[in-house]
Tab-separated table of C-alpha atoms in Angstrom:
chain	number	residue	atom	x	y	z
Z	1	UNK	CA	-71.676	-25.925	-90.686
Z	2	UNK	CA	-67.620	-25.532	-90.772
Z	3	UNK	CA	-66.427	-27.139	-87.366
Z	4	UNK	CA	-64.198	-23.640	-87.106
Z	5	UNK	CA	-67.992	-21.931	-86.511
Z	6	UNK	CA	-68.943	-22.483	-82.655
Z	7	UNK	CA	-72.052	-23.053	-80.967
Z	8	UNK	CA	-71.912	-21.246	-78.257
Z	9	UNK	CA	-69.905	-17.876	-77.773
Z	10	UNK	CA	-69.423	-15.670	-74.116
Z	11	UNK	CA	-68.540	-12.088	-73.966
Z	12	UNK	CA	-65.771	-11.523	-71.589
Z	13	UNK	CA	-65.035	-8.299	-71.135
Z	14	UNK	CA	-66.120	-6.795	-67.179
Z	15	UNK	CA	-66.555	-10.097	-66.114
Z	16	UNK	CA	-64.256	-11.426	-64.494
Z	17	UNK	CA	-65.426	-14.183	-61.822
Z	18	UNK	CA	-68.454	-14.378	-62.994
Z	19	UNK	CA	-67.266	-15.049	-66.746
Z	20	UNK	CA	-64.869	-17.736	-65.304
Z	21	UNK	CA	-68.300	-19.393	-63.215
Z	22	UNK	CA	-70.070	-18.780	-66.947
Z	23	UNK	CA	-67.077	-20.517	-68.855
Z	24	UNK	CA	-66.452	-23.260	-66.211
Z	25	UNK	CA	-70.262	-24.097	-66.181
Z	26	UNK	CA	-70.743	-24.317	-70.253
Z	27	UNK	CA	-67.372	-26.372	-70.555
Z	28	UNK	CA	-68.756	-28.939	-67.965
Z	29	UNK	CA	-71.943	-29.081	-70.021
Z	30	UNK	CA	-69.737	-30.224	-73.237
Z	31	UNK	CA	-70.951	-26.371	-74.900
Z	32	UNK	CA	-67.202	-25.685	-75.767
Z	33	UNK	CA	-67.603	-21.575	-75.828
Z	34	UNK	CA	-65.497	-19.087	-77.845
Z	35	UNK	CA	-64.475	-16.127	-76.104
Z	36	UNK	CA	-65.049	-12.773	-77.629
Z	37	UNK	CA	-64.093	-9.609	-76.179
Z	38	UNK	CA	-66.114	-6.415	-76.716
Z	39	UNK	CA	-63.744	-4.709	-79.440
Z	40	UNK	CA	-64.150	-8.332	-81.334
Z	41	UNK	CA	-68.166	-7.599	-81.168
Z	42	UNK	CA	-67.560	-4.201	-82.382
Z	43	UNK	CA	-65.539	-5.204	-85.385
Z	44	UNK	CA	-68.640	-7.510	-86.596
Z	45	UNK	CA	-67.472	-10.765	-85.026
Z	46	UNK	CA	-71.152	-11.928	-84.218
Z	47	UNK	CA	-71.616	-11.602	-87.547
Z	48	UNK	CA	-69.042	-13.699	-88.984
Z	49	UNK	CA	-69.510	-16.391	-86.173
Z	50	UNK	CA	-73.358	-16.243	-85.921
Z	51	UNK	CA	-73.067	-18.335	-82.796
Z	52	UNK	CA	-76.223	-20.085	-81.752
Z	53	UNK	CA	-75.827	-18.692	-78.306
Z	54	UNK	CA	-74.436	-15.888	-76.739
Z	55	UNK	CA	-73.879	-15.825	-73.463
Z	56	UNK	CA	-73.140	-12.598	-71.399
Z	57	UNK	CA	-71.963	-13.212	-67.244
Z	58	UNK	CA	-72.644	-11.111	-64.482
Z	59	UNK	CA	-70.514	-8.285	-63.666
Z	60	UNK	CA	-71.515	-4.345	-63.936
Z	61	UNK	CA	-74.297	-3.764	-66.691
Z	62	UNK	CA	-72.832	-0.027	-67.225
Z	63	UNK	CA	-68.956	-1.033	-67.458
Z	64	UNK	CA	-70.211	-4.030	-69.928
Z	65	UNK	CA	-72.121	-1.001	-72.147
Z	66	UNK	CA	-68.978	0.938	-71.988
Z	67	UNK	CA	-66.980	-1.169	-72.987
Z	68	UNK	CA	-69.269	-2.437	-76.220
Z	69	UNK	CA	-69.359	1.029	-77.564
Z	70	UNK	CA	-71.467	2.549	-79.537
Z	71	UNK	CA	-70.364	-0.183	-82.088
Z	72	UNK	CA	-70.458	-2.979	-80.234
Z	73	UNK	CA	-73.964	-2.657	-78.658
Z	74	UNK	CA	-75.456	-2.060	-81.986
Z	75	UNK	CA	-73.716	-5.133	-83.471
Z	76	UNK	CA	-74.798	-7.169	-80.395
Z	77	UNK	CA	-78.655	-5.886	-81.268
Z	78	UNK	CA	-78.102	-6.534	-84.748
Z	79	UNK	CA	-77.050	-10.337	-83.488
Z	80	UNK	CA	-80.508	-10.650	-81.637
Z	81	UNK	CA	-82.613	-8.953	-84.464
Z	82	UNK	CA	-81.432	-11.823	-86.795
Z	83	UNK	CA	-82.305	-14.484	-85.118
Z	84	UNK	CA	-79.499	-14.583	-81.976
Z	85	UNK	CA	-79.765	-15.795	-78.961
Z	86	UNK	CA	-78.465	-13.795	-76.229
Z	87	UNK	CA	-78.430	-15.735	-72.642
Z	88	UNK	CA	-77.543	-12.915	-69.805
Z	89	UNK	CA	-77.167	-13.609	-66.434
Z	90	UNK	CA	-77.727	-11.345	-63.603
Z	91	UNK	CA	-75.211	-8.199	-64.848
Z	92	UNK	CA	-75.673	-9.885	-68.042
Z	93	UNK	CA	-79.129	-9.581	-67.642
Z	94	UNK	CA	-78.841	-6.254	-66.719
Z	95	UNK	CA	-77.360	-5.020	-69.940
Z	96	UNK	CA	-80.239	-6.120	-72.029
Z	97	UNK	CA	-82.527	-4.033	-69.986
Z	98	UNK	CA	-84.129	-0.509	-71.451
Z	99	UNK	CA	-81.713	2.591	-70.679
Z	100	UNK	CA	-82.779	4.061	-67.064
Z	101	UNK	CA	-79.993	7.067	-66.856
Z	102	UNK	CA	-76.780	7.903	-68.142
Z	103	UNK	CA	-75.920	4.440	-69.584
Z	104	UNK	CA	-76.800	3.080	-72.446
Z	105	UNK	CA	-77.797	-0.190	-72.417
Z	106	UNK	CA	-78.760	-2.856	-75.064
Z	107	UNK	CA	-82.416	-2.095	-75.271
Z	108	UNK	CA	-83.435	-5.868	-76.035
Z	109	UNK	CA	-86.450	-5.044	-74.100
Z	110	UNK	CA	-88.921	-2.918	-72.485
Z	111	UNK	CA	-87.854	-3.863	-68.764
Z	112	UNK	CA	-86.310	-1.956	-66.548
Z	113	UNK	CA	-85.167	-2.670	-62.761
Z	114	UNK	CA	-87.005	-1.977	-59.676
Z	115	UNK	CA	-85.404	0.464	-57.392
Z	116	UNK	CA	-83.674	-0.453	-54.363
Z	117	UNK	CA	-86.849	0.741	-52.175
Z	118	UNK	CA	-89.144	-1.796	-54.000
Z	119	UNK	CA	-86.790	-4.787	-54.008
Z	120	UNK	CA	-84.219	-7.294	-51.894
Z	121	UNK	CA	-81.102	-4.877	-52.575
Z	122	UNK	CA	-78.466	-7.436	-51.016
Z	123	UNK	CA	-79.257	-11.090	-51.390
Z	124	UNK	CA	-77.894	-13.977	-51.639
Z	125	UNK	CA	-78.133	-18.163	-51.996
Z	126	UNK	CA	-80.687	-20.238	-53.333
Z	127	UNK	CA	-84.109	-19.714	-54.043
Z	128	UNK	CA	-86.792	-22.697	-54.265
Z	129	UNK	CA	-88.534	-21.190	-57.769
Z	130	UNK	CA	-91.593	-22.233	-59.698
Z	131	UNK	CA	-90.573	-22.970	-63.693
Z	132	UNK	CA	-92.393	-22.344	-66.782
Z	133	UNK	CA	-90.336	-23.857	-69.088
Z	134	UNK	CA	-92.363	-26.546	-70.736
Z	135	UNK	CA	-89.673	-28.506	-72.150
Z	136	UNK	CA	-88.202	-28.955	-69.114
Z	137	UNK	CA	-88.660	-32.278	-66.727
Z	138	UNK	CA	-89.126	-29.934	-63.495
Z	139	UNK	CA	-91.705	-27.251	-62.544
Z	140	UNK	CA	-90.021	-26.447	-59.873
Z	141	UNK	CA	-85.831	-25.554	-58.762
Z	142	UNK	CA	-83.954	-24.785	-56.149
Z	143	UNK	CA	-81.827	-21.881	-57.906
Z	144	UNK	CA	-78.868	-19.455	-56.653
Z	145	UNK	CA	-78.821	-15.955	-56.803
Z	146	UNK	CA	-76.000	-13.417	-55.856
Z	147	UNK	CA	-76.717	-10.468	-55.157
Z	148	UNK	CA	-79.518	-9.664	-57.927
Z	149	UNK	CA	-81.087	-6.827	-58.979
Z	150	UNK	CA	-84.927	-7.436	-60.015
Z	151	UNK	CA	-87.115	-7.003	-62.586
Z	152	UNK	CA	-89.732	-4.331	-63.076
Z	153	UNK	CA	-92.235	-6.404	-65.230
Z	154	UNK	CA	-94.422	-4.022	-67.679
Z	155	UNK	CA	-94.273	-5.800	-71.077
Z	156	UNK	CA	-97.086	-8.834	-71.485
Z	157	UNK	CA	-95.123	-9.789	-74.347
Z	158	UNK	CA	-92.286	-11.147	-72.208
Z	159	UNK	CA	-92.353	-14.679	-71.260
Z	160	UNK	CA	-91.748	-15.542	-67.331
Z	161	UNK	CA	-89.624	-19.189	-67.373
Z	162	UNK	CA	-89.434	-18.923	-63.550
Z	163	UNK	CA	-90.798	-16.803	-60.187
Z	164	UNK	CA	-89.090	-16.805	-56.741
Z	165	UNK	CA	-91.133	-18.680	-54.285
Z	166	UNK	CA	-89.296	-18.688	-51.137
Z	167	UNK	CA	-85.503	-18.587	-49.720
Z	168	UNK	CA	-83.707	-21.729	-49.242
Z	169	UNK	CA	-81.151	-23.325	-46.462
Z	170	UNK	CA	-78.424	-21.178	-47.612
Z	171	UNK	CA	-80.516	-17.342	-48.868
Z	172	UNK	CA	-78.536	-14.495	-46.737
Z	173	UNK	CA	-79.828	-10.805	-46.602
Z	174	UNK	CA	-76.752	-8.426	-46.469
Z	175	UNK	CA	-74.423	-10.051	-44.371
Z	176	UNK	CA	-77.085	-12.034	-42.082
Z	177	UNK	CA	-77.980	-15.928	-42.408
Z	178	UNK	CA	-82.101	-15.382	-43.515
Z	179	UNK	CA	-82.266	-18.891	-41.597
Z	180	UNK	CA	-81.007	-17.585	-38.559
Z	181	UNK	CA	-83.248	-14.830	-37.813
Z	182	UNK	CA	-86.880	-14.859	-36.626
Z	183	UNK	CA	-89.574	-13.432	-38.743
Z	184	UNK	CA	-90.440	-11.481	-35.894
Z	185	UNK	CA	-86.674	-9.940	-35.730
Z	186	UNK	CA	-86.452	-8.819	-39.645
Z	187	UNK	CA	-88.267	-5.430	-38.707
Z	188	UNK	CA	-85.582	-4.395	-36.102
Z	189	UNK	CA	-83.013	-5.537	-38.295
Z	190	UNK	CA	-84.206	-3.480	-41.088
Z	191	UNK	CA	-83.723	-0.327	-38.856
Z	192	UNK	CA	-80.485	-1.469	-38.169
Z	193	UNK	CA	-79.091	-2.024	-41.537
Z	194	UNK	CA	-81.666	1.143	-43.088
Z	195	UNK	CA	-82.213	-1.520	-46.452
Z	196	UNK	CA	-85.014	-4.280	-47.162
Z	197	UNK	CA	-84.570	-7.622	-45.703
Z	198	UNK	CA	-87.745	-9.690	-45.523
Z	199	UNK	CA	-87.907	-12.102	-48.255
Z	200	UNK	CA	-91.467	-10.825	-49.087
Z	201	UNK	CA	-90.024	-7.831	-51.384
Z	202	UNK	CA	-88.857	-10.971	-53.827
Z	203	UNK	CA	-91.626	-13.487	-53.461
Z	204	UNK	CA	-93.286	-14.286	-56.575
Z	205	UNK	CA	-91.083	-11.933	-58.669
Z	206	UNK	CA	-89.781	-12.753	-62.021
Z	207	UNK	CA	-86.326	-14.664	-61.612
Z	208	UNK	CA	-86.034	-15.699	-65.528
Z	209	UNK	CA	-87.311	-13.986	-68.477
Z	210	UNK	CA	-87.455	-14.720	-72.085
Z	211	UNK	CA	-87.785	-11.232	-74.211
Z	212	UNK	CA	-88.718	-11.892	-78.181
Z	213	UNK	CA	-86.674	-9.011	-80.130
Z	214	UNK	CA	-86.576	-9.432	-83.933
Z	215	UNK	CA	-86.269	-12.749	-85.466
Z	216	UNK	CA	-84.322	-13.764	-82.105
Z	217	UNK	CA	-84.859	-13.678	-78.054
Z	218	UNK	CA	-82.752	-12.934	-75.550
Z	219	UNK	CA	-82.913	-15.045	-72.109
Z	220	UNK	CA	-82.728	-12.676	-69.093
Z	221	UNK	CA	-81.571	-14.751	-65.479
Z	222	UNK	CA	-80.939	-13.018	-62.597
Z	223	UNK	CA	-80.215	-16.517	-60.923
Z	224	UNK	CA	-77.182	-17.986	-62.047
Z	225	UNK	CA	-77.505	-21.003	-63.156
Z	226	UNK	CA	-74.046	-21.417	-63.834
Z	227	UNK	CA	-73.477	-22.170	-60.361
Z	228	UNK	CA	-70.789	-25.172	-58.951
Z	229	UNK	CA	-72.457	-28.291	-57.623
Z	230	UNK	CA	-76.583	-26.862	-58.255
Z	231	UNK	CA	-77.755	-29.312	-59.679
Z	232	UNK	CA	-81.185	-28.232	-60.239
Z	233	UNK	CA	-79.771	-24.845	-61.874
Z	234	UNK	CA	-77.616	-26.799	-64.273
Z	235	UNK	CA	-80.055	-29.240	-65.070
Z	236	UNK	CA	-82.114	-26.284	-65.954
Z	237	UNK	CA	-79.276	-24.241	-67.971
Z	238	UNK	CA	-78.585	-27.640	-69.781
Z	239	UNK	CA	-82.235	-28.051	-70.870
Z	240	UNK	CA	-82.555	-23.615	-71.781
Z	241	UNK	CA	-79.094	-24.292	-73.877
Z	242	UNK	CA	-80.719	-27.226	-75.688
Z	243	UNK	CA	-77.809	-29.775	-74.409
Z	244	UNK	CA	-77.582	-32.737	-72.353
Z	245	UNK	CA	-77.895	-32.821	-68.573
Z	246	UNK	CA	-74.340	-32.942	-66.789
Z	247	UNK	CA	-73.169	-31.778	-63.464
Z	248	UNK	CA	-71.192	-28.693	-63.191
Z	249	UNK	CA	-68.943	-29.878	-60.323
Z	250	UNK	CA	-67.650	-27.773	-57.507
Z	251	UNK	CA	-64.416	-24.876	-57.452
Z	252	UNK	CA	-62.348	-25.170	-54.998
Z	253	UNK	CA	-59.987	-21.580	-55.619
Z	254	UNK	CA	-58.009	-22.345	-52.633
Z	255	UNK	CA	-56.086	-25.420	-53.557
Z	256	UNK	CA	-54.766	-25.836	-57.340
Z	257	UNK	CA	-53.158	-27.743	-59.175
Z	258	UNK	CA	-50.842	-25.903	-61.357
Z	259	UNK	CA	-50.350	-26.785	-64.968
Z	260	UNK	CA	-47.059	-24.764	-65.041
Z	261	UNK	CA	-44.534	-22.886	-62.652
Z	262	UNK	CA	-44.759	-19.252	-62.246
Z	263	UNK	CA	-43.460	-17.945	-58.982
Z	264	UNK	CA	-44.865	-14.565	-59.649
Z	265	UNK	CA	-48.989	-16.108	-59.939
Z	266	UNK	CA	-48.266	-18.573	-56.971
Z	267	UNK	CA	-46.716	-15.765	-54.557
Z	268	UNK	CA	-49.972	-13.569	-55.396
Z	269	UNK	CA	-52.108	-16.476	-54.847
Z	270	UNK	CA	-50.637	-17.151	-51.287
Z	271	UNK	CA	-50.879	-13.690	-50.525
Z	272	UNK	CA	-54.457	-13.829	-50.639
Z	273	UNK	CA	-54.880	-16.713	-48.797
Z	274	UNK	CA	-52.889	-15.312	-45.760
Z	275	UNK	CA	-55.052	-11.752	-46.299
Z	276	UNK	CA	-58.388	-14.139	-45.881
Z	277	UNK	CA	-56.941	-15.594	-43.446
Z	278	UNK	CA	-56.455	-12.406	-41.630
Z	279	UNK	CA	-60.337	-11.363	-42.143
Z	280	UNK	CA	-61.393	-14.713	-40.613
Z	281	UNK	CA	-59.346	-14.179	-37.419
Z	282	UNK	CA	-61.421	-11.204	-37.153
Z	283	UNK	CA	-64.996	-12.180	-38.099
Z	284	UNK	CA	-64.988	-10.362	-41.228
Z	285	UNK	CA	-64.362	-13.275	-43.870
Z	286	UNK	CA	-65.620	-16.640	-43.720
Z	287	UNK	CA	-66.227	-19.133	-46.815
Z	288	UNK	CA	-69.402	-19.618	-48.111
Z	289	UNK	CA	-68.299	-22.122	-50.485
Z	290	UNK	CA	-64.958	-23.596	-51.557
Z	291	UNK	CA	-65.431	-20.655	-54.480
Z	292	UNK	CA	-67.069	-17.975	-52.358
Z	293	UNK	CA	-66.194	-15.604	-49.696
Z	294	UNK	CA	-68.845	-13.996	-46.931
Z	295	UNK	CA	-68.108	-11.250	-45.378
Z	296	UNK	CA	-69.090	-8.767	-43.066
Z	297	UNK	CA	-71.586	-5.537	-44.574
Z	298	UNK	CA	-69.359	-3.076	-46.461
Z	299	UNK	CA	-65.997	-4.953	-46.137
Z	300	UNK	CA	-65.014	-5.382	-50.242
Z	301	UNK	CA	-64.778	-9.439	-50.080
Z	302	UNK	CA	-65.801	-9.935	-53.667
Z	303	UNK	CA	-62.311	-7.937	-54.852
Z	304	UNK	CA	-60.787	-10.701	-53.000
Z	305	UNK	CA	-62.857	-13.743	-54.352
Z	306	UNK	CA	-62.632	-12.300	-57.832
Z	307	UNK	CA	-58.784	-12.009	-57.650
Z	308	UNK	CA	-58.496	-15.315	-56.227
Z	309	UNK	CA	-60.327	-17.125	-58.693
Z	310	UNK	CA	-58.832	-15.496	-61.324
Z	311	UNK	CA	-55.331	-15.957	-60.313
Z	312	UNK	CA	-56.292	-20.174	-59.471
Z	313	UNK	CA	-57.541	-20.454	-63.119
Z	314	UNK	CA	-54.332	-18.798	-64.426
Z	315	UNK	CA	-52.212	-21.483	-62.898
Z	316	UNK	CA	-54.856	-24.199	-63.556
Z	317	UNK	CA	-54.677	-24.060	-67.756
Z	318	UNK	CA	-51.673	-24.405	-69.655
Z	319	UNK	CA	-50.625	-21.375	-71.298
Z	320	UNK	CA	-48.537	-20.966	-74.827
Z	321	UNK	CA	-44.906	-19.560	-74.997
Z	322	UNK	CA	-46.028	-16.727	-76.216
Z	323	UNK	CA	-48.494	-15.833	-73.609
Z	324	UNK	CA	-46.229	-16.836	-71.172
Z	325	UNK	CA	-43.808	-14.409	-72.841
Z	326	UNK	CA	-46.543	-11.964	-72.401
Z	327	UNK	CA	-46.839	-12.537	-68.751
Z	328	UNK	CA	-43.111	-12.398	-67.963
Z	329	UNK	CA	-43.321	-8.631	-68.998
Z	330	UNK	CA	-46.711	-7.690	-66.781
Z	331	UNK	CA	-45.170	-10.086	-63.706
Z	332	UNK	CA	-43.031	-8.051	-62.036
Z	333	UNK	CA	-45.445	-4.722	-61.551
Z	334	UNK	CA	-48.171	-7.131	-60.972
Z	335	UNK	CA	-46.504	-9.207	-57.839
Z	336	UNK	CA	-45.743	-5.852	-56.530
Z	337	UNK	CA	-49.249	-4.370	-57.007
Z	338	UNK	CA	-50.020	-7.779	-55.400
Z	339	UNK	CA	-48.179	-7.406	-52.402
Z	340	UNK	CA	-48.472	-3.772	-51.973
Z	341	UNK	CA	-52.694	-4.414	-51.727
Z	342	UNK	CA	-52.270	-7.462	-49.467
Z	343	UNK	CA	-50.207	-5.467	-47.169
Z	344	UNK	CA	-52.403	-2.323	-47.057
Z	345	UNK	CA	-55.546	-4.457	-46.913
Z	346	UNK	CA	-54.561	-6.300	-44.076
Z	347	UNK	CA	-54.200	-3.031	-41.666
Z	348	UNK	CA	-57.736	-1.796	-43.619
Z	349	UNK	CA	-59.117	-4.862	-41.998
Z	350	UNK	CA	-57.968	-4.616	-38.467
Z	351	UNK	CA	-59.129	-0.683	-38.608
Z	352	UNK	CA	-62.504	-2.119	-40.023
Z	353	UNK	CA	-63.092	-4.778	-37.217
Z	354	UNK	CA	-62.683	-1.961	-34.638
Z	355	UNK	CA	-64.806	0.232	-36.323
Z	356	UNK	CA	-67.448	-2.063	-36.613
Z	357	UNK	CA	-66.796	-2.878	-33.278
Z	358	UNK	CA	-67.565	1.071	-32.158
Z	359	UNK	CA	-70.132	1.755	-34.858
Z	360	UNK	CA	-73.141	0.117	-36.388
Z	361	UNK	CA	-73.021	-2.050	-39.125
Z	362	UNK	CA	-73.254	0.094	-42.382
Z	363	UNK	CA	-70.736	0.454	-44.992
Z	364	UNK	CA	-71.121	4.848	-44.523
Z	365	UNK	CA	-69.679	3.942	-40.629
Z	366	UNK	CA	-65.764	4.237	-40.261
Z	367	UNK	CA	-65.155	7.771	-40.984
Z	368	UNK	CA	-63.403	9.254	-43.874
Z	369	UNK	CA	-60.144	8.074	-43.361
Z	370	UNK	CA	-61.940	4.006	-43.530
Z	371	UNK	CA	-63.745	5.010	-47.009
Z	372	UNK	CA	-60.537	6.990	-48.102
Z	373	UNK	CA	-58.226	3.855	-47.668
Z	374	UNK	CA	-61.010	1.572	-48.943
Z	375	UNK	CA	-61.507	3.234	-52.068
Z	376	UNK	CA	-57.790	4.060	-52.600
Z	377	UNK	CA	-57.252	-0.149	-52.309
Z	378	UNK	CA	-60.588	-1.323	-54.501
Z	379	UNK	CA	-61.513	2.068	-55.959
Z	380	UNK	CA	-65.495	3.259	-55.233
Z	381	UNK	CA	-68.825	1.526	-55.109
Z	382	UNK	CA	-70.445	0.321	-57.185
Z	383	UNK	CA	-67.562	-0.800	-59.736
Z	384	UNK	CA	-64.035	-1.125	-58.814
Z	385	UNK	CA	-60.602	0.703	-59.164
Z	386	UNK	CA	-57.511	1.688	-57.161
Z	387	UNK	CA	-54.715	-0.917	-56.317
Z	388	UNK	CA	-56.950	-3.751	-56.921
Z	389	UNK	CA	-58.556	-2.245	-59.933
Z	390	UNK	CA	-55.105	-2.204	-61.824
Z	391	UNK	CA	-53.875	-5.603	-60.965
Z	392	UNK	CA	-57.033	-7.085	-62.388
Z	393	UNK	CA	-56.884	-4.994	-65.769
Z	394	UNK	CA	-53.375	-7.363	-65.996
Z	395	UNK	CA	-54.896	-10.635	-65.071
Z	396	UNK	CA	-57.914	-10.406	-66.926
Z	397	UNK	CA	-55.798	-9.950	-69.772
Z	398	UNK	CA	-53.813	-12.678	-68.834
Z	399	UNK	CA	-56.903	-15.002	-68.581
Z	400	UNK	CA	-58.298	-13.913	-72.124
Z	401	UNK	CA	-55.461	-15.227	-73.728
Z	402	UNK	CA	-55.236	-18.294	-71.895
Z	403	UNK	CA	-58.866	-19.038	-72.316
Z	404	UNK	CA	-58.785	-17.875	-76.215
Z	405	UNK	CA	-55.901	-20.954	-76.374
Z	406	UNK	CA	-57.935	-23.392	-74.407
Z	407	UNK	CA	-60.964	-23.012	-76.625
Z	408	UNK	CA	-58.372	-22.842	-79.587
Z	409	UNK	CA	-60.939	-21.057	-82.195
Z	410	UNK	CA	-60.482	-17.729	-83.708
Z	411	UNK	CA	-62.625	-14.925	-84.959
């Protein structure tokens, strides 16, 4: 095979931190991925690359659909049907699923999702899981999940390469510590917080799937074994991907160490450190992990992981004069989309903490002047917009040609 053909491809478009966590975790593995957007897919790239493996992040199943089109989504199927592999995690995942409304989805299977009644709508952390994956040294892993969806199992012809057993050290429910809270308690916390929250709605569920389609398979994971410093879950993506065993090590997306100067990046960067810092003076933010914000139920924390991460990597990689060229024409409106969202977020979050402080915790308390602001800064749930929504159309545009240099391969 021509060394210009890769291995390994990842589909980048509505991805965002999670396609950073996906491209971080296959480049620590030695899987050297190309990037392909979704127009590339739609213009027949799969079929000129015929990558080995594609692998499609989390991030929102529907926006991911959209932006395939009608051309893309077909091409993707056609990429499966020949003999593909598609690898999805979580939203990934979720794409490959059987159309439930509006959206169309890929269709690679039969399965659907359970609704939020019949499942653990908000959880997070690791999960010790039992593995059928005979090839693999383990039968059993302790796996992360963030905030999954599940699996409504119908089709005996899909293969189950791992089941939940039970939360680990670090599993939250919403925005409470599972560890924390009594068995007993759950049951008045449910009534609190109106959602599921014992761990019993994702006990022995279906965690990984593989789905036959065609002469290829697609590889559905709600956990994400893409994960910094889980070892078990990238000893277990290493062994699914056919590649050696190797540590994906931690992200720290506080602290960087810039490959080159741009005062525009760094400025946005420190913003959002002193807005975090803000939300942790008031018990709304608190780190997780050097890569991960928690934060209190219906505060939009993500927006502000995602845009840190993404701004970190930026700096991190060395970019071309061309791309930089690129950037020095976006800068300007982005710093000051930047600074206008850090500035309007920070008196969101002091009106938050004394909602939350009146009212109980649910993200419909606050009134409509709370949602109003909220969705005017991060645009509504579920998906994103607003302030936030337009600086990250800019960086993620940024990244893609930063990341297409890095893995120096074209379609």
């Amino acid at each position: 095979m021509p060394t210009t053909l890769p291995t390994f491809a990842l589909l980048w478009d509505e991805s965002h931190l999670w396609g950073l966590l996906a491209w971080r975790g296959l480049c620590a593995l030695g899987a050297r991925p190309h990037l392909l957007r979704a127009a590339d897919v739609a213009a027949g790239a799969l079929d000129r690359l015929r990558p080995s493996v594609l692998v499609v992040p989390g991030g929102w199943a529907g926006r991911k659909a959209q932006a395939l089109g009608d051309a893309g989504r077909e091409a993707l199927r056609r990429y499966v049907e020949t003999g593909g592999t598609y690898l999805g995690f979580c939203g990934g995942a979720g794409l490959a699923l059987h159309r439930t409304d509006a959206t169309a989805l890929l269709g690679l299977c039969e399965l659907r999702r359970k609704s939020a009644s019949k499942r653990l709508p908000n959880c997070s952390g690791h999960v010790y899981c039992r593995l059928h994956v005979p090839q693999h040294p383990a039968s059993a892993a302790l796996l992360p999940v963030w905030w999954p969806s599940q699996f409504d199992l119908t089709d005996a012809a899909i293969h189950v390469l791992a089941t939940y057993q039970r939360p680990g050290p670090d599993f939250w429910v919403a925005d409470l510590p599972l560890a924390d809270i009594a068995s007993d308690e759950l049951a008045a916390w449910e009534a609190i917080y109106g959602i599921n929250l014992h761990p019993r709605w994702l006990e022995g569920d279906p965690c990984i799937l593989r789905a036959p389609f065609g002469a290829g398979s697609a590889i559905l994971s709600y956990a994400h074994l893409e994960t910094p410093a889980s070892p078990q879950a990238n000893a277990l993506l290493a062994t699914l991907l056919g590649l050696p065993a190797a540590p994906i090590p931690m992200w720290d997306i506080r602290h960087i160490s810039p490959a080159w100067e741009d005062t525009a990046l760094s400025a946005m960067h420190a913003a959002l450190l002193h807005l975090i810092a803000l939300g942790e003076r008031h018990f709304l933010l608190n780190w997780r992990t050097p890569w991960l914000l928690g934060w209190r139920r219906g505060v939009p924390a993500s927006h502000l992981t995602t845009l840190l991460a993404m701004l970190s990597t930026a700096l991190s990689l060395s970019v071309s004069p061309s791309t930089r060229r690129w950037w020095q024409t976006q800068s300007p409106r982005c710093l000051e989309l930047c600074q206008k969202l850090c500035e309007e977020t920070a008196r969101y979050l002091v009106q938050e903490r004394r909602s939350m402080t009146q009212n109980p915790s649910s993200p419909e308390y606050g009134g409509g002047a709370l949602t109003s602001m909220r969705q005017r800064l991060f645009g509504p749930f579920p998906g994103y917009g607003g302030i936030y929504g337009q600086i990250l159309q800019i960086i993620d545009e940024l990244l893609a040609k930063i990341l297409l240099e890095t893995t120096d391969l074209k379609v």
